[in-house]
Amino acid sequence: MLRQGYSLCLLYLCIAVLPLRLGAQQNEDVAESRPSPLTELGGEYHNSIKLLQNRFRIDYKVDEITLVFFREFGSAPVVLVRPDGSKIFQSQADEQDIFWYDSNTYDMINIKNPTPGPWQAVGQILPNSRVMVLSDIVLHAEPLPSMIFSGEILKQTAYLTNGEEPINYSQFRDVVTLSIELASSNNPNFDNFGASSEIVATFEDNGLGMDEAPLDGTFTGQFNLAIAAGEWRPLFRVTTPMFTREQVGEPLILHPNPIRIDVEKDGGGEGYHKLLIDAERELVDMSSLLIDGKVRFPNGDIQNFSLTELSADTREHLVVNYEYGVFRVKVTAYGKTVDGRDFILDVPEYTFATTEPEPEPVATGVDDGTSSESTDGMTQRAQGPTHSMNADAQTVMKQPSANADESPDLLFWIVVVNGSIIGVGIIVAGVVVLLKRQKTASGLSPNNLELNSLEDAQKKGVFARLISRLPFKK
């Protein structure tokens, strides 16, 4: 019985020790097959070091390190814990000679002379997140074509490397801004001499525009070369919140826009203009040219048109002339260069104006004798401007005479109206005086006369009442 118990205890001890030996042996195998990134952070830079329970190790050889932690959108910045247990908060970073940039999705931290040993990041770090140690970030873009045109729309892809290793972590797109800028070479033999620099493309990895797939590590830029033709030098720029990397490319020649637009007014028959679209034949394969455009009429109406018939001839389009004024033509051209490269061209707007024809002169005359009518059209045109000026002068001189003829009529009616008012007043006054004399002759006293006058005024109304109050005395 004692022997069985001893055997059972020995078995339990073996079972307990075996996993520890296996775990240690596995760790030794992993260490021998792949060097631990945590111990080599200071020797070689790595783009994606997996966080082991949010822990990482900084080697003693590191003098400066830049780390990036990706966390949940809108969460608070992470907190760093040093090997000795002391903590670094984002709000206290400036006091400890640490540059800390925080956004909605990541923290970028630059530490000088970091303490060697195991560090820890505390925060809402994304699952399967990786701490990135930034070293030498480079934008690798496809070379530009040897023949490009002003106004051309280009698609170009690029990818990033960090320490000569591709960056495949999709969240890194929020950390950098990629752009290409064209700077003038200031060659006096070209039209862009002295021109300012132009940003012609910004690379995105969001699946929009010309980008094929979002978050695939391939950045796509859409060039809009709406700049002057000439010799330019491309400048590739990678910008992060902490630093900017620039890479200068070889000079390139930007050719003028090869599409030519002209118009033949009334060239399409009565009521139509003929639009002619051609190209520089030594640069463009004319048989591959397709045209998509629109015409804006003087009244604001817009007509879209497309020319898809392939031939080596000049493209023609008829424009209806139902309005006089300025016509605006905007065209996008699709085709191939003489070396077989496909292109898309945004052609500058072309305008032309039409004017309404002047109406033919028509002979006119006046019946009241102020101007004489020409009986022969040729005679009137022979008299020229002198005859017209004389007629205008006679008309101006006759106008005061007409006004003078109207003045006596107006004066006559004024006199008649005023005379009528005065005559009525005289008649009324005479009647009042006559009545007063008749009453005085009948022997009435003045007091009785005034009393009777008031009574008569009340009977006769307001007008008679007012007349009775007038101070008439004999």
XYZ file of C-alpha atoms in Angstrom:
474
model
C 0.000 0.000 0.000
C 2.837 2.367 0.864
C 4.607 1.458 -2.372
C 1.463 2.236 -4.407
C 1.135 5.648 -2.724
C 4.766 6.461 -3.458
C 4.296 5.509 -7.112
C 1.181 7.655 -7.388
C 2.956 10.709 -5.937
C 5.823 10.222 -8.333
C 3.391 10.113 -11.232
C 1.735 13.389 -10.182
C 5.127 15.043 -9.859
C 6.064 14.011 -13.390
C 2.793 15.311 -14.754
C 3.347 18.672 -13.030
C 6.933 19.082 -14.162
C 6.403 17.886 -17.763
C 4.469 21.013 -18.999
C 7.119 23.274 -17.539
C 9.864 21.346 -19.375
C 7.846 21.355 -22.574
C 7.128 25.097 -22.289
C 10.749 25.865 -21.619
C 11.849 23.647 -24.493
C 9.338 25.350 -26.848
C 10.554 28.786 -25.791
C 14.141 27.707 -26.402
C 13.196 26.381 -29.846
C 11.395 29.625 -30.732
C 14.343 31.654 -29.498
C 16.720 29.572 -31.585
C 14.518 29.657 -34.741
C 13.507 33.333 -34.586
C 15.313 36.028 -32.599
C 12.944 37.747 -30.208
C 12.019 41.171 -31.574
C 11.776 42.465 -28.086
C 15.505 42.086 -27.545
C 16.478 43.503 -30.941
C 14.433 46.703 -30.955
C 17.577 48.768 -30.600
C 19.632 46.885 -33.170
C 17.410 46.588 -36.255
C 14.173 48.489 -36.729
C 11.039 46.455 -37.239
C 7.780 47.536 -38.820
C 5.388 45.350 -36.861
C 6.430 44.023 -33.486
C 3.576 42.116 -31.871
C 2.704 43.314 -28.399
C 3.033 40.550 -25.811
C 0.278 41.548 -23.367
C 1.062 45.137 -24.344
C 4.721 44.641 -23.343
C 7.838 45.366 -25.384
C 11.549 45.635 -24.661
C 13.961 48.419 -25.602
C 17.604 47.460 -25.979
C 20.409 49.377 -24.288
C 21.874 50.443 -27.684
C 18.950 52.757 -28.489
C 19.603 56.516 -28.240
C 16.256 57.635 -29.708
C 13.112 55.773 -30.620
C 9.779 56.682 -32.224
C 6.836 54.407 -31.410
C 3.322 54.234 -32.824
C 0.424 52.624 -30.938
C -2.944 52.103 -32.638
C -6.015 52.212 -30.418
C -9.799 52.358 -30.634
C -11.337 55.429 -32.263
C -11.852 58.280 -29.821
C -10.204 56.510 -26.883
C -7.804 58.231 -24.468
C -4.056 58.214 -25.170
C -2.104 55.245 -23.883
C 0.004 55.325 -20.723
C 3.616 54.104 -20.898
C 5.156 52.247 -17.953
C 8.950 52.241 -17.660
C 10.918 49.210 -16.528
C 11.155 50.720 -13.001
C 7.361 51.093 -12.806
C 7.175 54.856 -13.290
C 4.481 56.049 -15.681
C 4.480 58.510 -18.579
C 1.208 60.296 -19.344
C 0.499 62.284 -22.471
C -0.204 65.412 -20.408
C 3.223 65.140 -18.719
C 5.277 64.277 -21.804
C 6.675 67.776 -22.335
C 8.113 67.858 -18.845
C 10.103 64.664 -19.490
C 11.635 65.662 -22.854
C 9.232 63.384 -24.774
C 7.399 64.384 -27.945
C 3.880 62.914 -27.923
C 1.345 63.296 -30.741
C -2.120 61.834 -30.183
C -5.002 61.607 -32.653
C -8.365 59.841 -32.621
C -6.839 56.492 -33.610
C -3.168 56.402 -32.659
C -0.351 57.772 -30.493
C 3.065 58.644 -31.925
C 5.722 58.967 -29.233
C 9.373 59.990 -29.603
C 11.656 59.165 -26.663
C 15.285 60.180 -26.388
C 17.642 58.002 -24.342
C 14.903 55.563 -23.285
C 15.454 53.339 -20.273
C 16.567 49.865 -21.435
C 14.398 46.948 -20.430
C 10.757 45.856 -20.605
C 8.167 48.557 -21.151
C 4.375 48.337 -21.101
C 1.611 50.313 -22.876
C -1.717 50.629 -21.045
C -4.828 51.722 -22.934
C -7.560 50.605 -25.345
C -5.072 49.266 -27.848
C -6.605 47.473 -30.831
C -6.636 43.663 -30.785
C -3.655 42.198 -32.618
C -2.145 45.666 -32.576
C 1.536 46.109 -33.248
C 3.999 48.630 -31.974
C 5.847 50.228 -34.865
C 9.350 51.603 -34.549
C 9.817 54.269 -37.219
C 13.194 54.692 -38.827
C 13.620 55.572 -42.509
C 10.222 55.856 -44.202
C 10.443 55.986 -48.001
C 7.742 56.347 -50.666
C 8.315 54.054 -53.639
C 6.270 55.298 -56.615
C 6.100 54.089 -60.178
C 8.176 56.189 -62.582
C 6.272 58.792 -64.551
C 5.848 58.222 -68.312
C 8.480 59.665 -70.595
C 5.849 61.643 -72.533
C 3.173 63.424 -70.513
C 0.949 66.387 -71.375
C -0.307 69.470 -69.618
C -3.882 68.767 -68.519
C -3.376 64.985 -68.425
C -5.003 62.862 -65.723
C -2.701 60.059 -64.550
C -3.061 57.134 -62.175
C 0.009 56.068 -60.210
C 0.482 53.587 -57.371
C 3.066 53.559 -54.600
C 3.961 51.741 -51.398
C 5.877 52.594 -48.235
C 8.909 51.025 -46.636
C 10.258 51.468 -43.130
C 13.872 50.506 -42.731
C 13.812 49.056 -46.273
C 10.962 46.724 -45.307
C 7.431 47.120 -46.777
C 4.791 48.427 -44.383
C 1.824 46.079 -44.609
C -0.054 47.303 -41.549
C -3.198 48.970 -42.920
C -3.734 51.306 -39.950
C -0.515 53.074 -40.819
C -2.337 55.037 -43.524
C -3.666 57.352 -40.786
C -0.132 58.221 -39.697
C 1.394 59.487 -42.964
C 0.446 61.854 -45.775
C 1.876 61.051 -49.186
C 2.099 63.634 -51.966
C 4.001 64.469 -55.121
C 4.958 68.030 -55.924
C 6.359 69.383 -59.177
C 8.931 72.140 -58.897
C 10.099 74.195 -61.842
C 13.661 73.554 -62.961
C 13.838 77.261 -63.901
C 15.118 76.493 -67.335
C 14.752 79.704 -69.383
C 14.091 77.656 -72.515
C 10.660 76.560 -71.219
C 7.409 78.366 -70.474
C 7.406 77.418 -66.770
C 10.546 79.406 -66.014
C 10.075 81.000 -62.583
C 6.784 79.181 -61.912
C 5.893 78.225 -58.343
C 5.743 74.611 -57.161
C 2.505 72.688 -57.664
C 1.133 69.716 -55.692
C -0.194 67.419 -58.430
C -1.167 64.270 -56.497
C -2.020 62.973 -53.033
C -1.847 59.228 -52.473
C -4.731 57.474 -50.718
C -5.486 53.929 -49.586
C -9.224 54.329 -48.955
C -10.802 52.610 -51.964
C -12.087 55.923 -53.384
C -11.298 57.592 -56.687
C -8.775 55.536 -58.617
C -7.717 53.455 -55.590
C -8.731 49.868 -56.295
C -9.067 48.473 -52.757
C -8.994 50.093 -49.308
C -6.404 49.204 -46.678
C -4.407 46.915 -48.987
C -1.117 48.717 -48.394
C -1.055 50.089 -51.965
C -1.479 53.850 -52.179
C -2.981 55.342 -55.353
C -2.481 58.882 -56.572
C -4.496 60.703 -59.228
C -2.418 63.268 -61.052
C -4.187 66.334 -62.409
C -1.514 68.064 -64.460
C -3.428 71.295 -64.967
C -0.198 73.283 -64.904
C 1.970 75.062 -67.442
C 4.022 73.029 -69.868
C 7.789 72.959 -69.407
C 10.535 71.209 -67.488
C 9.616 70.103 -63.971
C 11.356 68.188 -61.194
C 9.155 65.765 -59.150
C 9.404 65.893 -55.373
C 8.073 62.902 -53.413
C 7.086 63.867 -49.849
C 6.174 61.681 -46.853
C 4.789 63.686 -43.924
C 4.143 62.484 -40.372
C 3.237 64.536 -37.289
C 6.901 64.397 -36.235
C 8.967 64.580 -39.393
C 8.910 64.948 -43.176
C 10.880 62.958 -45.714
C 11.500 64.287 -49.233
C 12.841 62.498 -52.261
C 13.736 64.353 -55.491
C 13.262 62.632 -58.858
C 14.774 63.190 -62.275
C 13.551 66.182 -64.360
C 10.748 65.517 -66.808
C 9.268 67.397 -69.776
C 5.587 68.309 -69.640
C 4.376 68.846 -73.210
C 1.647 71.388 -74.052
C -1.880 70.073 -74.406
C -1.924 68.424 -77.872
C -5.674 68.841 -78.575
C -6.606 71.725 -80.876
C -10.144 73.162 -81.142
C -11.401 75.573 -83.792
C -14.783 76.665 -85.183
C -16.207 77.646 -88.546
C -19.049 80.060 -87.921
C -22.055 79.136 -90.061
C -19.821 76.407 -91.484
C -22.456 73.731 -90.975
C -25.075 75.365 -93.130
C -27.802 77.830 -92.232
C -28.155 78.064 -88.442
C -25.183 75.797 -87.574
C -21.558 76.318 -86.551
C -18.978 73.617 -87.265
C -16.712 72.636 -84.352
C -13.341 71.180 -85.427
C -11.215 69.055 -83.040
C -7.718 67.949 -84.043
C -4.473 66.889 -82.320
C -0.725 67.165 -82.705
C -0.122 64.221 -85.025
C 3.546 63.770 -84.023
C 2.470 63.164 -80.401
C -1.017 61.622 -80.601
C -2.336 58.660 -82.561
C -5.288 60.413 -84.203
C -7.013 57.154 -85.131
C -7.465 56.341 -81.411
C -8.940 59.692 -80.348
C -12.328 59.771 -78.601
C -14.061 62.990 -77.585
C -16.570 63.622 -74.803
C -17.671 67.206 -74.294
C -20.403 69.751 -73.743
C -21.401 73.102 -75.230
C -22.757 75.920 -73.081
C -24.938 78.275 -75.137
C -25.188 82.041 -74.533
C -28.544 81.610 -72.765
C -27.086 79.057 -70.308
C -28.376 75.872 -71.938
C -25.936 72.930 -72.058
C -25.681 70.298 -74.777
C -23.553 67.164 -74.254
C -21.970 65.425 -77.205
C -19.612 62.512 -77.900
C -17.471 61.685 -80.931
C -16.655 57.971 -80.899
C -16.052 57.210 -84.560
C -12.394 56.237 -84.995
C -10.544 57.660 -87.981
C -7.488 59.697 -88.863
C -9.620 62.695 -89.873
C -10.372 65.818 -87.882
C -13.406 65.373 -85.620
C -16.416 67.560 -86.456
C -19.509 68.516 -84.489
C -22.370 70.851 -85.482
C -23.534 73.436 -82.955
C -26.978 75.000 -83.319
C -26.900 78.793 -83.542
C -30.214 79.740 -81.999
C -28.695 82.427 -79.760
C -26.179 85.195 -80.314
C -23.376 85.645 -77.774
C -20.535 83.617 -76.268
C -20.367 79.819 -76.736
C -18.220 77.751 -74.345
C -16.879 74.296 -75.273
C -15.376 71.916 -72.649
C -13.827 68.684 -73.868
C -12.231 65.556 -72.379
C -10.087 63.541 -74.813
C -9.209 59.829 -74.652
C -6.597 58.240 -76.862
C -3.086 56.899 -77.224
C 0.257 58.520 -77.727
C 2.380 57.637 -80.746
C 4.270 55.142 -78.559
C 1.020 53.370 -77.586
C 0.405 54.718 -74.051
C -3.228 55.419 -73.123
C -4.022 58.889 -71.851
C -6.894 61.005 -70.533
C -6.721 64.722 -71.253
C -8.651 67.570 -69.688
C -8.674 70.114 -72.524
C -8.842 73.826 -71.602
C -12.166 75.520 -72.260
C -12.604 76.946 -75.759
C -14.870 79.948 -76.378
C -16.147 81.770 -79.432
C -18.656 84.595 -79.895
C -21.303 85.373 -82.486
C -22.944 88.749 -83.063
C -26.397 89.527 -84.362
C -26.298 91.081 -87.871
C -27.240 94.761 -88.078
C -30.772 95.381 -89.451
C -31.117 97.090 -92.850
C -31.946 100.849 -92.602
C -35.625 101.756 -93.193
C -36.690 105.226 -94.547
C -39.221 107.071 -92.334
C -41.016 110.441 -92.655
C -43.402 112.859 -90.793
C -46.722 114.059 -92.238
C -46.890 117.464 -90.460
C -44.213 118.981 -92.651
C -41.450 119.148 -90.023
C -39.265 116.823 -92.115
C -39.333 115.999 -95.762
C -39.572 112.380 -96.888
C -37.089 111.187 -99.462
C -38.809 109.805 -102.474
C -35.814 107.771 -103.518
C -33.842 105.403 -101.215
C -30.610 105.917 -103.111
C -30.929 109.703 -102.735
C -31.338 109.364 -98.953
C -28.243 107.142 -98.621
C -26.288 109.570 -100.841
C -27.108 112.455 -98.507
C -25.309 110.471 -95.785
C -24.997 111.488 -92.156
C -25.377 115.216 -92.921
C -29.006 114.794 -93.937
C -29.736 112.745 -90.827
C -28.180 115.333 -88.529
C -30.167 118.156 -90.174
C -33.394 116.237 -89.751
C -32.644 115.651 -86.075
C -31.836 119.342 -85.592
C -35.125 120.371 -87.222
C -37.034 117.981 -84.982
C -35.404 119.453 -81.869
C -36.143 123.008 -83.017
C -39.764 122.188 -83.778
C -40.425 120.760 -80.321
C -40.508 124.142 -78.488
C -42.934 125.435 -81.139
C -45.297 122.615 -80.408
C -45.125 123.384 -76.712
C -45.795 127.042 -77.492
C -48.958 126.061 -79.394
C -50.227 124.165 -76.376
C -49.590 127.067 -73.922
C -52.467 129.440 -75.072
C -55.052 126.680 -74.608
C -53.918 126.074 -71.056
C -53.887 129.817 -70.292
C -57.395 130.234 -71.733
C -58.895 127.604 -69.445
C -57.131 129.056 -66.405
C -58.622 132.494 -67.143
C -62.102 131.051 -67.717
C -62.126 129.125 -64.405
C -60.806 132.012 -62.331
C -63.177 134.471 -64.027
C -66.154 132.240 -63.272
C -65.216 132.073 -59.587
C -64.847 135.856 -59.371
C -68.165 136.420 -61.210
C -70.077 134.132 -58.867
C -68.611 135.956 -55.840
C -69.647 139.359 -57.214
C -73.201 138.169 -57.897
C -73.587 136.771 -54.360
C -72.269 139.951 -52.797
C -74.660 142.043 -54.864
C -77.672 139.982 -53.838
C -76.739 140.306 -50.147
C -76.370 144.085 -50.391
C -79.686 144.388 -52.207
C -81.559 142.398 -49.557
C -80.035 144.447 -46.791
C -81.195 147.727 -48.352
C -84.744 146.424 -48.815
C -85.061 145.472 -45.143
C -83.666 148.792 -43.976
C -86.168 150.646 -46.097
C -89.099 148.759 -44.524
C -88.313 150.370 -41.099
C -86.760 147.517 -39.227
C -84.239 148.341 -36.503
C -80.710 147.135 -36.819
C -81.157 144.696 -33.932
C -84.278 143.215 -35.482
C -82.522 143.079 -38.819
C -79.658 141.069 -37.316
C -82.072 138.737 -35.511
C -84.097 138.117 -38.649
C -80.928 137.529 -40.604
C -79.863 134.834 -38.134
C -83.249 133.125 -38.334
C -83.175 133.184 -42.114
C -79.655 131.764 -42.041
C -80.747 128.827 -39.896
C -83.519 128.087 -42.378
C -81.470 128.471 -45.527
C -78.563 126.302 -44.444
C -74.854 126.561 -43.824
C -74.065 128.757 -46.833
C -76.731 131.303 -45.982
C -75.615 131.236 -42.323
C -72.080 132.167 -43.256
C -73.247 135.025 -45.498
C -75.499 136.430 -42.731
C -72.505 136.770 -40.411
C -70.629 139.071 -42.789
C -70.283 142.634 -41.274
C -72.166 144.632 -43.892
C -73.225 148.153 -42.845
C -74.868 150.814 -44.664
